[in-house]
mmCIF file of C-alpha atoms in Angstrom:
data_model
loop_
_atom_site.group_PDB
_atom_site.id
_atom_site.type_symbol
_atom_site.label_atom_id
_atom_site.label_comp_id
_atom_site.label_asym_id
_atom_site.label_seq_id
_atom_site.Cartn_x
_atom_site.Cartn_y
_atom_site.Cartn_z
ATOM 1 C CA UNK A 1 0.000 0.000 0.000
ATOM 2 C CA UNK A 2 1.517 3.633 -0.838
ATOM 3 C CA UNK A 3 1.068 6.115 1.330
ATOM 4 C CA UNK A 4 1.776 8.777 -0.673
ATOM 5 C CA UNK A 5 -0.021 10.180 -3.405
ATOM 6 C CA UNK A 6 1.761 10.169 -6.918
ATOM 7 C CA UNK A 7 2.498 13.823 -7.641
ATOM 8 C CA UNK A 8 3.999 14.116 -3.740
ATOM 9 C CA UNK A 9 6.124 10.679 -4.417
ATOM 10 C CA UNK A 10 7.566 12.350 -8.040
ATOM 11 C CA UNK A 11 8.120 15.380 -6.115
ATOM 12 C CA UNK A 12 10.404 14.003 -4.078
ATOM 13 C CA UNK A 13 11.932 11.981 -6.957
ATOM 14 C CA UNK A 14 12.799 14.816 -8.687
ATOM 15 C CA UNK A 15 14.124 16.485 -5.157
ATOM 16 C CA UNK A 16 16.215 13.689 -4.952
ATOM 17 C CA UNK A 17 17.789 13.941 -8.223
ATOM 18 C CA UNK A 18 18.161 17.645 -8.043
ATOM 19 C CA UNK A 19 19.629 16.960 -4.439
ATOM 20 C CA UNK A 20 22.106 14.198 -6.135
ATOM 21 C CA UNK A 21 23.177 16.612 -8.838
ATOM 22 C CA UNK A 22 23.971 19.323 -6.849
ATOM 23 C CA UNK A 23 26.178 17.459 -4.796
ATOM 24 C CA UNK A 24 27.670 15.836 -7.574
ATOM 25 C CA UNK A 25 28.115 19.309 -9.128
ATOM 26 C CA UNK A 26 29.638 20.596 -5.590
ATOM 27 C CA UNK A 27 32.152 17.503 -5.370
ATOM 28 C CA UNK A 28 33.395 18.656 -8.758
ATOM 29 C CA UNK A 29 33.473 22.358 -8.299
ATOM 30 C CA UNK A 30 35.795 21.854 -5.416
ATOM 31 C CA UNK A 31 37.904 18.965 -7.119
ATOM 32 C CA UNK A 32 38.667 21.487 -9.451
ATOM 33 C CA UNK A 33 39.972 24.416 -7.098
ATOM 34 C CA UNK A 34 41.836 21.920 -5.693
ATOM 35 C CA UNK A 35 43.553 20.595 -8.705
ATOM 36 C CA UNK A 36 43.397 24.102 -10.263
ATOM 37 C CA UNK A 37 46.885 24.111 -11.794
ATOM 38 C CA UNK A 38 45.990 21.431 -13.789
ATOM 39 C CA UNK A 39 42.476 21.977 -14.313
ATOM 40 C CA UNK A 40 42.747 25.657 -15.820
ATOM 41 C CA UNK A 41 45.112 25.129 -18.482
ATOM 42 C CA UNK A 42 42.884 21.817 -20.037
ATOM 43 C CA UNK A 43 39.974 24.396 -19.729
ATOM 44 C CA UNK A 44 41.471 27.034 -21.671
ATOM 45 C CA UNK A 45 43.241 24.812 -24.052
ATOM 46 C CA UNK A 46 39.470 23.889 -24.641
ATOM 47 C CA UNK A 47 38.352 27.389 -25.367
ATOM 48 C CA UNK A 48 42.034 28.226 -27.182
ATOM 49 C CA UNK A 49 41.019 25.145 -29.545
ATOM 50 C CA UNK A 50 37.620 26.034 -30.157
ATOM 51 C CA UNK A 51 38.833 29.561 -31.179
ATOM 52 C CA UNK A 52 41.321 28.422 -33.589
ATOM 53 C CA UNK A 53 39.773 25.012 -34.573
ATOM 54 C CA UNK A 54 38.217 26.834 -37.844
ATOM 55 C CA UNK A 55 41.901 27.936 -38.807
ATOM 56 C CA UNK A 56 43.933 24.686 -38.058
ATOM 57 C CA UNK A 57 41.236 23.165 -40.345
ATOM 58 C CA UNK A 58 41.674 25.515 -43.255
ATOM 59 C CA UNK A 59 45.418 24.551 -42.831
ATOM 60 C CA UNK A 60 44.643 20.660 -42.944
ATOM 61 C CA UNK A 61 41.907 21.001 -46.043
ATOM 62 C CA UNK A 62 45.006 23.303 -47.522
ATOM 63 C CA UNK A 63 47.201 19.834 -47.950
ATOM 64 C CA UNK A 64 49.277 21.208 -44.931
ATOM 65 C CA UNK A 65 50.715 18.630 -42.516
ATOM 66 C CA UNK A 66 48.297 18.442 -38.774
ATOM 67 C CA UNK A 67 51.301 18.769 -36.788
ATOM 68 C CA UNK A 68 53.056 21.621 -38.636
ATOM 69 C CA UNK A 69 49.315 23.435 -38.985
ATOM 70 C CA UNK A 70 48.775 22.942 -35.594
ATOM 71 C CA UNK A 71 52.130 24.666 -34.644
ATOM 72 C CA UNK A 72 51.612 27.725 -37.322
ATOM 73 C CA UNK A 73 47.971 28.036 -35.557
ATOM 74 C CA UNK A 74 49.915 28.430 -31.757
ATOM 75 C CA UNK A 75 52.737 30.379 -33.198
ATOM 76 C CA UNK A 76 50.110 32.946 -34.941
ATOM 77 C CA UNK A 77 48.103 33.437 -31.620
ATOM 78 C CA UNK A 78 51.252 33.767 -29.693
ATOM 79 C CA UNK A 79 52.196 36.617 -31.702
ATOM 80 C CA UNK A 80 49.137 38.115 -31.916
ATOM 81 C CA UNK A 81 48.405 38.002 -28.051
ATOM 82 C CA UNK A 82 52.126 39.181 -27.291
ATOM 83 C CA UNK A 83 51.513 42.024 -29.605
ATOM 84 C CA UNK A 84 48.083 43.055 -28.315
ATOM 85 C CA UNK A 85 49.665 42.539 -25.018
ATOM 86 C CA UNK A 86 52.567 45.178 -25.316
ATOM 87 C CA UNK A 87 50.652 47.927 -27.158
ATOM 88 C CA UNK A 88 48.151 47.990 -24.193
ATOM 89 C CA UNK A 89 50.774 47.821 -21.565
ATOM 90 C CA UNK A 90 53.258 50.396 -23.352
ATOM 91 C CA UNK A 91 49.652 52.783 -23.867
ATOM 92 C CA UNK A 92 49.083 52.603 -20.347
ATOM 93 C CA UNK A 93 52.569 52.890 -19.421
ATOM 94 C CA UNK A 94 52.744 56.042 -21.654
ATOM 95 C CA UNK A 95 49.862 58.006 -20.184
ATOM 96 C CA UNK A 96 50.025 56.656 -16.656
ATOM 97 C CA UNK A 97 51.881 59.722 -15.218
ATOM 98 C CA UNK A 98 48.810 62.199 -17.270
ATOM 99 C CA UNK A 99 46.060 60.082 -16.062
ATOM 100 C CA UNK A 100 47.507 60.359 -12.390
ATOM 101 C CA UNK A 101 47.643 64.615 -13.061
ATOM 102 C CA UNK A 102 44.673 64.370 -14.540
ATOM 103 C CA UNK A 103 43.111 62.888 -11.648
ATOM 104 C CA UNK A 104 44.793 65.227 -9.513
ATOM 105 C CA UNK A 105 44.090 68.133 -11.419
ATOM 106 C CA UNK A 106 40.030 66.950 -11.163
ATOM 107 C CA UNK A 107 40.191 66.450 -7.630
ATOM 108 C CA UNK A 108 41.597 69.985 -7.237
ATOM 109 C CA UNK A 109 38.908 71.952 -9.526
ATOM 110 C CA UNK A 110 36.306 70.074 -7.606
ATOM 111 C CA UNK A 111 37.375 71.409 -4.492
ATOM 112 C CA UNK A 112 37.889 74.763 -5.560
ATOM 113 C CA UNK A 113 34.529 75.181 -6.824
ATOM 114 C CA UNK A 114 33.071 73.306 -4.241
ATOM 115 C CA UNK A 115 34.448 74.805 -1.588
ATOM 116 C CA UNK A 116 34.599 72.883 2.385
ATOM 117 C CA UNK A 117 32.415 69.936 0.821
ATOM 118 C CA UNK A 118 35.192 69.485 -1.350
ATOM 119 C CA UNK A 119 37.730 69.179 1.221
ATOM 120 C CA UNK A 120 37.340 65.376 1.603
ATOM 121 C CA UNK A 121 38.401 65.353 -2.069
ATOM 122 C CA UNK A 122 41.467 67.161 -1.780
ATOM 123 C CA UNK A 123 42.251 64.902 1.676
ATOM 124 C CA UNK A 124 41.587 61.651 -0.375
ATOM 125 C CA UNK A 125 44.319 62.571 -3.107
ATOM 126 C CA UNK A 126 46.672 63.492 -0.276
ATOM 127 C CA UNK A 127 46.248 60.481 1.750
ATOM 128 C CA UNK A 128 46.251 58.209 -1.428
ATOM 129 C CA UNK A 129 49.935 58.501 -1.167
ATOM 130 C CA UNK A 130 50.184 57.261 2.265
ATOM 131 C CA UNK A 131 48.005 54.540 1.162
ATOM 132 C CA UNK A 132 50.043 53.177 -1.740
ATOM 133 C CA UNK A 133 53.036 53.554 0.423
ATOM 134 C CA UNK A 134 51.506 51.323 2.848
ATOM 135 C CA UNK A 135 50.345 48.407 0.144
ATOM 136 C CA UNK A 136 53.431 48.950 -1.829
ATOM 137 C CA UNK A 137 55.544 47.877 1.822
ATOM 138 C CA UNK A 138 52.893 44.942 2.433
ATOM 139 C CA UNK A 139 53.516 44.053 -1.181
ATOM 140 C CA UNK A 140 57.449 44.104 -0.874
ATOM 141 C CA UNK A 141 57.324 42.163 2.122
ATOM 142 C CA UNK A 142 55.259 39.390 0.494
ATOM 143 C CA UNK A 143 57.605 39.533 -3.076
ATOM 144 C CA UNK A 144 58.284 35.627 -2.798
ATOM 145 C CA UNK A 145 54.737 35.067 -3.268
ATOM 146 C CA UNK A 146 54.058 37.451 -5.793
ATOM 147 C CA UNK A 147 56.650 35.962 -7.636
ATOM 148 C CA UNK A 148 55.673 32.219 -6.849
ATOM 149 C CA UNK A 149 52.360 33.413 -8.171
ATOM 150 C CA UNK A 150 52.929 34.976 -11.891
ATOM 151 C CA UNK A 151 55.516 31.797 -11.805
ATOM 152 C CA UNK A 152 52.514 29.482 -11.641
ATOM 153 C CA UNK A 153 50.746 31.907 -14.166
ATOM 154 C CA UNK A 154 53.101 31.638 -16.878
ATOM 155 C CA UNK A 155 53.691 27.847 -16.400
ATOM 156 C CA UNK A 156 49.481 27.610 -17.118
ATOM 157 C CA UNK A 157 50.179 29.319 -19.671
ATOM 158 C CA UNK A 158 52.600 27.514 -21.404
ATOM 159 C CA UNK A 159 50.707 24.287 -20.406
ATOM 160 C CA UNK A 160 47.758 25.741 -21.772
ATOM 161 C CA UNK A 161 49.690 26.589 -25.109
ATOM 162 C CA UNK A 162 51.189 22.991 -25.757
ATOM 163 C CA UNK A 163 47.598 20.917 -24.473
ATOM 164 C CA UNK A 164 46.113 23.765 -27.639
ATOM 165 C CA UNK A 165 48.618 22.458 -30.226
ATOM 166 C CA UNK A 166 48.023 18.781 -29.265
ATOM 167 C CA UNK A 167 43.734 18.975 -29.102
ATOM 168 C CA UNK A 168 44.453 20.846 -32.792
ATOM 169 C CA UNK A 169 46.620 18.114 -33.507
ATOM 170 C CA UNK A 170 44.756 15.098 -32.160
ATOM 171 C CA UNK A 171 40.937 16.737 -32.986
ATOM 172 C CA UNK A 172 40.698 13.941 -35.369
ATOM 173 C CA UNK A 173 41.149 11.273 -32.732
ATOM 174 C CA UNK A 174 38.278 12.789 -30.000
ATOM 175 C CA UNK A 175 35.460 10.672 -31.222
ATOM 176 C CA UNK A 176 36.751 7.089 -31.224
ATOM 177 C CA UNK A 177 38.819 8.576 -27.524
ATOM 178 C CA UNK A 178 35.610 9.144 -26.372
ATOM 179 C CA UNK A 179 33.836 5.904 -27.917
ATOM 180 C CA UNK A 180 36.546 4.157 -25.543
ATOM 181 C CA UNK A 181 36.052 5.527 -22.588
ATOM 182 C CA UNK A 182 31.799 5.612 -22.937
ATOM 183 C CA UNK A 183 30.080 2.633 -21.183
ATOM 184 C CA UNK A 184 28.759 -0.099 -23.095
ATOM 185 C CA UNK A 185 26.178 1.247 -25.444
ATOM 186 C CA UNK A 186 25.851 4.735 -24.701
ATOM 187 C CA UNK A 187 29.622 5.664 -27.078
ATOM 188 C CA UNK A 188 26.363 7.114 -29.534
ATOM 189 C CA UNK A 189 25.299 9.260 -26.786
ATOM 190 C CA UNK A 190 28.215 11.046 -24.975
ATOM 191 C CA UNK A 191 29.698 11.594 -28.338
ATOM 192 C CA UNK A 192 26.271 13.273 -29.885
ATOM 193 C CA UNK A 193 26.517 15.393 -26.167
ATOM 194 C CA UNK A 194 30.386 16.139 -26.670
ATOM 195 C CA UNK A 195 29.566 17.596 -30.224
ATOM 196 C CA UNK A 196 26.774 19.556 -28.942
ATOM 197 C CA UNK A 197 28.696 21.069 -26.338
ATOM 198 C CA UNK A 198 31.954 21.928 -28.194
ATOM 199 C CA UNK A 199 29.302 23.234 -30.526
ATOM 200 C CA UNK A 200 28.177 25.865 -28.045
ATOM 201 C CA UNK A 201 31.807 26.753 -26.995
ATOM 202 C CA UNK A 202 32.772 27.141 -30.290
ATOM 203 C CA UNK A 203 29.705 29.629 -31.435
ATOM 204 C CA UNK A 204 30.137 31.539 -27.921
ATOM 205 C CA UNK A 205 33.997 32.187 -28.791
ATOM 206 C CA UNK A 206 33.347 32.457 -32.547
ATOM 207 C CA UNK A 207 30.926 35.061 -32.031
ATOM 208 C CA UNK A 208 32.424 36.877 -29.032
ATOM 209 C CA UNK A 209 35.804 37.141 -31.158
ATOM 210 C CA UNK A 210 33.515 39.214 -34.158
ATOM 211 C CA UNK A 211 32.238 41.329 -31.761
ATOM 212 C CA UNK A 212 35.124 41.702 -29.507
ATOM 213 C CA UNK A 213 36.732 42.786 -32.898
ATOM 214 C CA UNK A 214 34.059 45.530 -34.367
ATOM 215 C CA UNK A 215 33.697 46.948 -30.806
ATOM 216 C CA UNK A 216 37.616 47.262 -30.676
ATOM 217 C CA UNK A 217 37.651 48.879 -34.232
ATOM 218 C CA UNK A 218 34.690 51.457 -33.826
ATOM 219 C CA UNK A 219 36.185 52.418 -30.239
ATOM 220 C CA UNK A 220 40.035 52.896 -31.991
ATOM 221 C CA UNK A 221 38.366 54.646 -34.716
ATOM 222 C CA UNK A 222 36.931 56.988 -33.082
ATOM 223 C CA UNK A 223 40.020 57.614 -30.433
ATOM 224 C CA UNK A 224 41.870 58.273 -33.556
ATOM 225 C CA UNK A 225 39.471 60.692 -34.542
ATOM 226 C CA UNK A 226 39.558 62.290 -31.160
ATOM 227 C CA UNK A 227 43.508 62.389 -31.726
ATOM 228 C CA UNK A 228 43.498 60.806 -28.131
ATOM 229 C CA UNK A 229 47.163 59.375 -27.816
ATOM 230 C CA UNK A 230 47.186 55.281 -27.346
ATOM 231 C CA UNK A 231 43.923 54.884 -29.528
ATOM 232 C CA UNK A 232 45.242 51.192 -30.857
ATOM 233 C CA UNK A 233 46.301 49.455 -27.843
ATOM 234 C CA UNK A 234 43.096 51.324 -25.838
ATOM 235 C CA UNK A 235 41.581 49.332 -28.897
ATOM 236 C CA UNK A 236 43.242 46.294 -28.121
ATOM 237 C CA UNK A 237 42.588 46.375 -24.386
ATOM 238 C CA UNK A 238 38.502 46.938 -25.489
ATOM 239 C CA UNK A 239 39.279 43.793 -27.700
ATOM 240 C CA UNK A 240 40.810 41.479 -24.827
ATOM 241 C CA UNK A 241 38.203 42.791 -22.112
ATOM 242 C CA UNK A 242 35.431 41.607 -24.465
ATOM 243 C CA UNK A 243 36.141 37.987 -23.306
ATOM 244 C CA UNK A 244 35.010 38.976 -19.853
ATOM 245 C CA UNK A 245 31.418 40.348 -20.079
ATOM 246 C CA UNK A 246 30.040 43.294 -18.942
ATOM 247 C CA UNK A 247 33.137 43.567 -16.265
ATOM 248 C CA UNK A 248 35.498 43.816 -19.398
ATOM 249 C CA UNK A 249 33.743 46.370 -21.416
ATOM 250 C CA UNK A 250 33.180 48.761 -18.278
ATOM 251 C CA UNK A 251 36.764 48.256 -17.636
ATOM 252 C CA UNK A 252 38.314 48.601 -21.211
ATOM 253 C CA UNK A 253 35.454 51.883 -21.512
ATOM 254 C CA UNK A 254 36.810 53.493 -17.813
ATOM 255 C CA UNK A 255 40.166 53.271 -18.943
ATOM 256 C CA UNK A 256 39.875 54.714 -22.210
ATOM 257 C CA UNK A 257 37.832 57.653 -20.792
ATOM 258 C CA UNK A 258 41.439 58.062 -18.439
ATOM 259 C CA UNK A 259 43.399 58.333 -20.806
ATOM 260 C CA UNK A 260 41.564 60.858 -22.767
ATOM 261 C CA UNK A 261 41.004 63.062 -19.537
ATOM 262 C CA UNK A 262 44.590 62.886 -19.119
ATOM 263 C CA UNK A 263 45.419 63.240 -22.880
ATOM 264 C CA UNK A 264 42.976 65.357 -24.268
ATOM 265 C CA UNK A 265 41.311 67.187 -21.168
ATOM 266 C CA UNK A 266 37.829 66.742 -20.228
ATOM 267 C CA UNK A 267 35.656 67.862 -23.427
ATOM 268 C CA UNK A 268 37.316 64.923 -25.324
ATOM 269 C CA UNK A 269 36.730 62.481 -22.284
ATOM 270 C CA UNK A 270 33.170 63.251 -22.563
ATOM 271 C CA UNK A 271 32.990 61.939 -26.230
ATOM 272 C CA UNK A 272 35.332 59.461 -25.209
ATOM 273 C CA UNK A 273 32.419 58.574 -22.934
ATOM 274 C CA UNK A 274 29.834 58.544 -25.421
ATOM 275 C CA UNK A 275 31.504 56.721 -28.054
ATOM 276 C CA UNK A 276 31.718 53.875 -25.019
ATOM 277 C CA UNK A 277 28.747 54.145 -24.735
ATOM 278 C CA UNK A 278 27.362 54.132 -28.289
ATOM 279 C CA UNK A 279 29.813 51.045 -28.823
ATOM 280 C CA UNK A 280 28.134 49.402 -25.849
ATOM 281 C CA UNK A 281 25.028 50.413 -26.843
ATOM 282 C CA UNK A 282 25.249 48.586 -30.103
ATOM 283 C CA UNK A 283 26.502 45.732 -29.060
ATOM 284 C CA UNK A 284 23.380 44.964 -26.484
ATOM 285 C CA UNK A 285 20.953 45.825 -29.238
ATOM 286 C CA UNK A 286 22.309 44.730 -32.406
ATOM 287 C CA UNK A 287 25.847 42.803 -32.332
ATOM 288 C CA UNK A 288 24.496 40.305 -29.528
ATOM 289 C CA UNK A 289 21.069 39.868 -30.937
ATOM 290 C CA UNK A 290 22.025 38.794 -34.285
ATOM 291 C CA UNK A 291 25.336 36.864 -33.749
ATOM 292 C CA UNK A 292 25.363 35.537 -30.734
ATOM 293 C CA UNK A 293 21.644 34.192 -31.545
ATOM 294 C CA UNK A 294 23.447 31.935 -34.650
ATOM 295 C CA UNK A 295 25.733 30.158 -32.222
ATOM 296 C CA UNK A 296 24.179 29.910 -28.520
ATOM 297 C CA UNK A 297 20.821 31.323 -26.650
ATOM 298 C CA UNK A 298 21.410 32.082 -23.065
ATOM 299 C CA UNK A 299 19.476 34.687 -21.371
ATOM 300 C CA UNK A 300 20.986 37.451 -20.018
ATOM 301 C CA UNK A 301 20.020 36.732 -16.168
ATOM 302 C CA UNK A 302 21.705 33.142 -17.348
ATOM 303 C CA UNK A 303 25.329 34.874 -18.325
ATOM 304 C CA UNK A 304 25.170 37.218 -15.299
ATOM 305 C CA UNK A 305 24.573 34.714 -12.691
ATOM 306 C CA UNK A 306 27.215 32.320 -14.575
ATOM 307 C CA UNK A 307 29.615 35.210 -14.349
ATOM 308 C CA UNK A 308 28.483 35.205 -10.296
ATOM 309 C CA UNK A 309 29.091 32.388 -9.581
ATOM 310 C CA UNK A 310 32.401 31.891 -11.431
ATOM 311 C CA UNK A 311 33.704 35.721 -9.847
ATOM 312 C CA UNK A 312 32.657 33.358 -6.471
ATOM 313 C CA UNK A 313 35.029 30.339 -7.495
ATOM 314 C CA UNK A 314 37.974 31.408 -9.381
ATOM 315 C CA UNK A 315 38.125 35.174 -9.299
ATOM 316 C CA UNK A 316 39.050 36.859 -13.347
ATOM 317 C CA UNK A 317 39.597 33.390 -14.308
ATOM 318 C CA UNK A 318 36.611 32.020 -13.526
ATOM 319 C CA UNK A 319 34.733 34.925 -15.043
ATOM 320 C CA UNK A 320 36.458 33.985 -17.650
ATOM 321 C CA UNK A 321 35.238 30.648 -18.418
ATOM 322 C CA UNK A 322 32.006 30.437 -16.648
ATOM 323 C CA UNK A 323 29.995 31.850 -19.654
ATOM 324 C CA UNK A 324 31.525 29.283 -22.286
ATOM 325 C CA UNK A 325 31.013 26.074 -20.082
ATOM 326 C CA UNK A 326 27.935 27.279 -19.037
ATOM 327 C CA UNK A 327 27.090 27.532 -23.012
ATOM 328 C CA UNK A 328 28.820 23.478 -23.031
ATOM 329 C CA UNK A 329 26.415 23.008 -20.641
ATOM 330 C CA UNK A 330 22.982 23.984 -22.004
ATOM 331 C CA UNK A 331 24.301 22.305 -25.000
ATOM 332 C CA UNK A 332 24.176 19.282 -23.282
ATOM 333 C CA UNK A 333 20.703 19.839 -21.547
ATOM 334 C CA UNK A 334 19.412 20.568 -25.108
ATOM 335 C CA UNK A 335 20.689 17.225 -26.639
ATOM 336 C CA UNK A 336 19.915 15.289 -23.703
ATOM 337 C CA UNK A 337 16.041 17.320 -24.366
ATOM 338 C CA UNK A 338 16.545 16.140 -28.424
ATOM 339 C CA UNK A 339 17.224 12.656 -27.800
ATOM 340 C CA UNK A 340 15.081 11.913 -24.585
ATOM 341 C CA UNK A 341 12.395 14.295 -24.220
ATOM 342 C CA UNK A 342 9.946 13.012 -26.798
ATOM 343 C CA UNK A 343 10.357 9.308 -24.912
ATOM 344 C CA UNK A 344 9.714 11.146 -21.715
ATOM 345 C CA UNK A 345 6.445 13.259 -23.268
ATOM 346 C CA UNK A 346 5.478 9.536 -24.811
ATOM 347 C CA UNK A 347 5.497 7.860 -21.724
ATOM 348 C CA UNK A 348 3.518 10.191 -19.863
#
């Protein structure tokens, strides 16, 4: 005899499962801090591969040799991240000093005109000093470890680098890899899900990458037209924050407004600020619309809790990938909703 009725007894089915895959999900999560050092660079070897999968196979169809297309693909983006790299760093480095004035200057005018309620103002920029002073000693006392740390960055990255040149490489090889390892019967299955997924990481990066790229030229475009010194690598910084979303572009746009305050004064910082804005603007209601839309559909509550939740975990990094593997992710759900949903609908 059941006690329960039927909806209250699938109720707690389904709590049970949920319960199970949380748990599950939890296990993993902290697996993977744990093993971080070895977990990160796989991950972004996956996203570095689904980036450049498109050009190693032009390569391949081009009668060029995997291995030797796979290492012009990794050579390429070393030299194209190295170079995007230095012109941001040596356009900061050149108007750091003018952005600190500038800042200064501001914080001066604004007390001026304000009068005594701009007095906290004018103590903030004086006590900054004492502030820095401070970190800078708690930073020079803990050197070892900041070194230890951007040691363990690069050797990611270099990890990260070679596992990119062998999944290019190997691509060929990840179906019947993951026939192997599949139980009996279900090789069908977890490959059809694998697709799906690399599917969605591929369109998220594919499409990010076009619109990282149009928001970087319309923003350099019109620096140069402002005649705002550092327009390409501001450009290139808008183009590298793009991977990050929403925290990249209002960090990429707050910088470039700097540098024009400190270059240019603050008339051209205000179009600095609109052109941001415009940029941004367009790529909300047009760019994201009609290319993301072609390659994966996540909400926007979706992406912003993703980005949450990986901020919570890993920090940059994690905000980082948490909007491509979720994208892997609903690519599973929806393949695993392709293949078993109609059964389930049939059943019921």
């Amino acid at each position: 005899m059941q006690l329960l009725p039927e909806p209250v007894r699938r109720l707690a089915a389904w709590c049970a499962v949920a319960l199970l895959v949380a748990g599950v999900g939890f296990v993993g999560i902290r697996l993977c801090v744990e093993l971080r050092t070895a977990v990160t660079p796989v991950l972004l070897a996956l996203l570095g591969t689904a980036l450049l999968g498109p050009v190693h196979r032009r390569l391949v169809r081009a009668k060029v040799q995997r291995s030797v297309a796979a290492a012009v693909t990794c050579v390429a983006v070393v030299a194209v991240v190295g170079g995007a790299v230095y012109i941001v760093v040596a356009a900061l480095i050149d108007t750091g000093g003018q952005i600190v004035a500038s800042l200064k200057d501001a914080a001066e005018g604004l007390a001026d005109h304000f009068g005594a309620a701009g007095t906290s103002l004018d103590d903030l920029a004086s006590n900054s000093k004492e502030l820095l002073s401070k970190f800078g000693g708690t930073a020079a006392s803990n050197v070892i470890s900041g070194v230890s740390v951007v040691g363990e960055s690069i050797a990611m990255a270099v990890l990260a680098l070679l596992l990119v040149f062998f999944f290019l490489r190997d691509s060929h090889k990840a179906a019947d890899a993951l026939r192997s390892l599949a139980p009996h019967g279900t090789g069908e299955t977890v490959e059809a899900m694998a697709r799906r997924a690399y599917r969605a990481v591929e369109g998220f990066m594919r499409g990010t990458t076009l619109i990282a790229f149009i928001d970087a030229i319309c923003i350099t475009v019109g620096l140069l037209i402002l005649d705002v010194r550092g327009a390409v690598g501001l450009g290139a910084l808008v183009f590298v924050g793009a991977y990050i979303p929403y925290l990249g572009a209002f960090l990429s746009g707050a910088v470039s407004v700097l540098v024009a305050l400190a270059d240019r004064g603050f008339v051209i910082a205000l179009w600095t600020f609109g052109i941001v804005l415009a940029v941004q603007v367009l790529e909300g209601h047009v760019l994201q619309p009609m290319i993301q839309s072609r390659t994966v559909q996540m909400h926007p509550a979706v992406v912003m809790l993703a980005i949450t939740a990986g901020a919570s975990v890993a920090g940059i990094l994690g905000m980082l990938l948490a909007v491509p593997l979720t994208a892997a992710a609903f690519g599973v759900l929806h393949e695993f909703r392709a293949r078993y949903g109609a059964d389930v609908s049939a059943d019921s």
